[in-house]
Amino acid sequence: MTDHAVRWIDLRPREDAIDVDAAIRRVVERGWFVLGPEVEGFEAEFATATGSDHTTAVASGTDALTLTLRGLGIGAGDDVITTALSAVFTAQAIMMAGARPVFADIDPDRLTVDPAAVEALVGPRTAAVIPVHLYGQPADLPALAAVADRHGLALVEDCCQAHLATCGGVPVGTTGVAAAYSFYPTKNLGALGDGGAVCTRDASLDARLRRLRNGGQTSRDHHTEPAAHSRLDEIQAAVLRARLPYLREWTTRRRALATRYRDGLREVPIRVPPESDPGHVYHLFPIRTVARDRLRDHLRDRNIETLTHYPTPLPAQPAFADMEPNHSPVAAAVCGELLSLPLYPSMTEAAVTRVVDAVASNNIGVVP
Ligand SMILES: *Cc1c(COP(=O)(O)O)cnc(C)c1O
């Protein structure tokens, strides 16, 4: 193959490089490295960007979910319903809070959790539901909010793949009581390491989260409850502040690349992700084909990197083998068909064309 590689992702700073360098230098010169002015500034700016009243920065998206549940008083003896198709950390966060994850099947087109499946699983122990705005596509929030209301459940949104997404024009993360974000480097807004945040309109939940992330501390040497140790570094906060002003432009770019893929693949017998809402932010672009493994090998032979999000439904992960048996036939079938094509803001249109041509040149045959 003479063509150079189409990489899965490229995380090196580009148009933001000068701002990122300046942000790091500012923190080093100030000499204040944990929970300082950069974290405070980022919290205020991210709250504004996401349409929430309060943001508390923590060490990861997983901690954002775990601490939100703990902040809501959800833990041992409680069930939390979530989707069968997500990053494993959604369910690990529920376990880390001491609660039990219950997995609901997905909508076969949207690939986010099916509100009817959630409602069917509500029982006496159910305390919360955590939909995931998977791949940047908002889950069906109006229907999920109705289920949560009917049964008195806390609705916590996993926004780790959905920075700036909207659902029916409403920013994701503002329908539920709280929203968890990740700033892992590959996310739509990424740090140069781990990071996360909880956004909420609930001032008392926010105040509790500030204690929970910092040893239960209410004032110096005074700790009122058992808590975690989960803080965002000043350097990461400064990097996120440097990048946040670019996020709208990067999101527009992701949508444009997705449109290019969609147009290019129109005649190819694979399924492209449906856009159930124009507020989709295309964290990933997973196509579906029953010949997934063959297509992956075909692209690899042409020097095009792909990944699978996700090869295994969550209830089939050994980590959750002790949970109640659960049947998610849609998620199980879809997991065998998914293949994520490269998509990131600095990807060129020529690279998209190369991927499209390579997918089209794989004689997959007609797929239902
Ligand atoms: C990345 C991710 C998480 C976990 O975030 P971390 O920052 O890696 O802990 C949780 N849920 C989803 C859907 C994610 O994509």
XYZ file of N, CA and C and ligand atoms in Angstrom, residues 60-62 86-87 89-90 132 158 160-161 182 184 187 195, ligand 1:
60
model
N -12.532 12.525 36.607
C -12.873 11.733 35.411
C -14.374 11.725 35.219
N -14.799 11.269 34.046
C -16.221 11.102 33.784
C -16.833 10.019 34.664
N -16.059 8.975 34.916
C -16.541 7.898 35.781
C -16.820 8.446 37.182
N -22.838 0.852 25.948
C -22.101 2.066 26.343
C -20.671 1.675 26.625
N -19.849 2.697 26.932
C -18.532 2.445 27.515
C -18.758 1.761 28.863
N -17.539 2.161 31.587
C -17.446 3.024 32.772
C -18.800 3.524 33.251
N -19.787 3.603 32.386
C -21.133 3.986 32.832
C -21.600 3.021 33.919
N -27.380 7.283 28.175
C -26.110 7.738 27.605
C -26.405 8.342 26.229
N -25.613 10.759 31.137
C -24.207 10.507 30.817
C -23.900 11.259 29.526
N -20.854 12.063 28.500
C -19.407 11.930 28.275
C -19.037 11.928 26.796
N -20.008 11.649 25.900
C -19.732 11.673 24.462
C -20.541 12.765 23.768
N -17.003 13.795 30.614
C -15.612 13.347 30.653
C -14.780 14.250 29.763
N -11.623 13.058 28.993
C -10.604 12.116 28.515
C -10.141 12.619 27.144
N -12.311 12.641 23.900
C -13.698 13.161 23.887
C -13.777 14.451 23.073
N -10.005 13.902 33.153
C -10.771 14.981 33.760
C -12.250 14.709 33.594
C -15.574 8.114 28.437
C -16.887 7.703 28.979
C -17.098 7.532 30.352
C -16.009 7.610 31.365
O -15.252 8.770 31.328
P -13.772 8.746 31.935
O -13.354 10.176 31.950
O -12.925 7.907 31.037
O -13.860 8.163 33.302
C -18.379 7.237 30.785
N -19.400 7.089 29.916
C -19.213 7.215 28.578
C -20.396 7.055 27.671
C -17.959 7.509 28.074
O -17.792 7.619 26.742
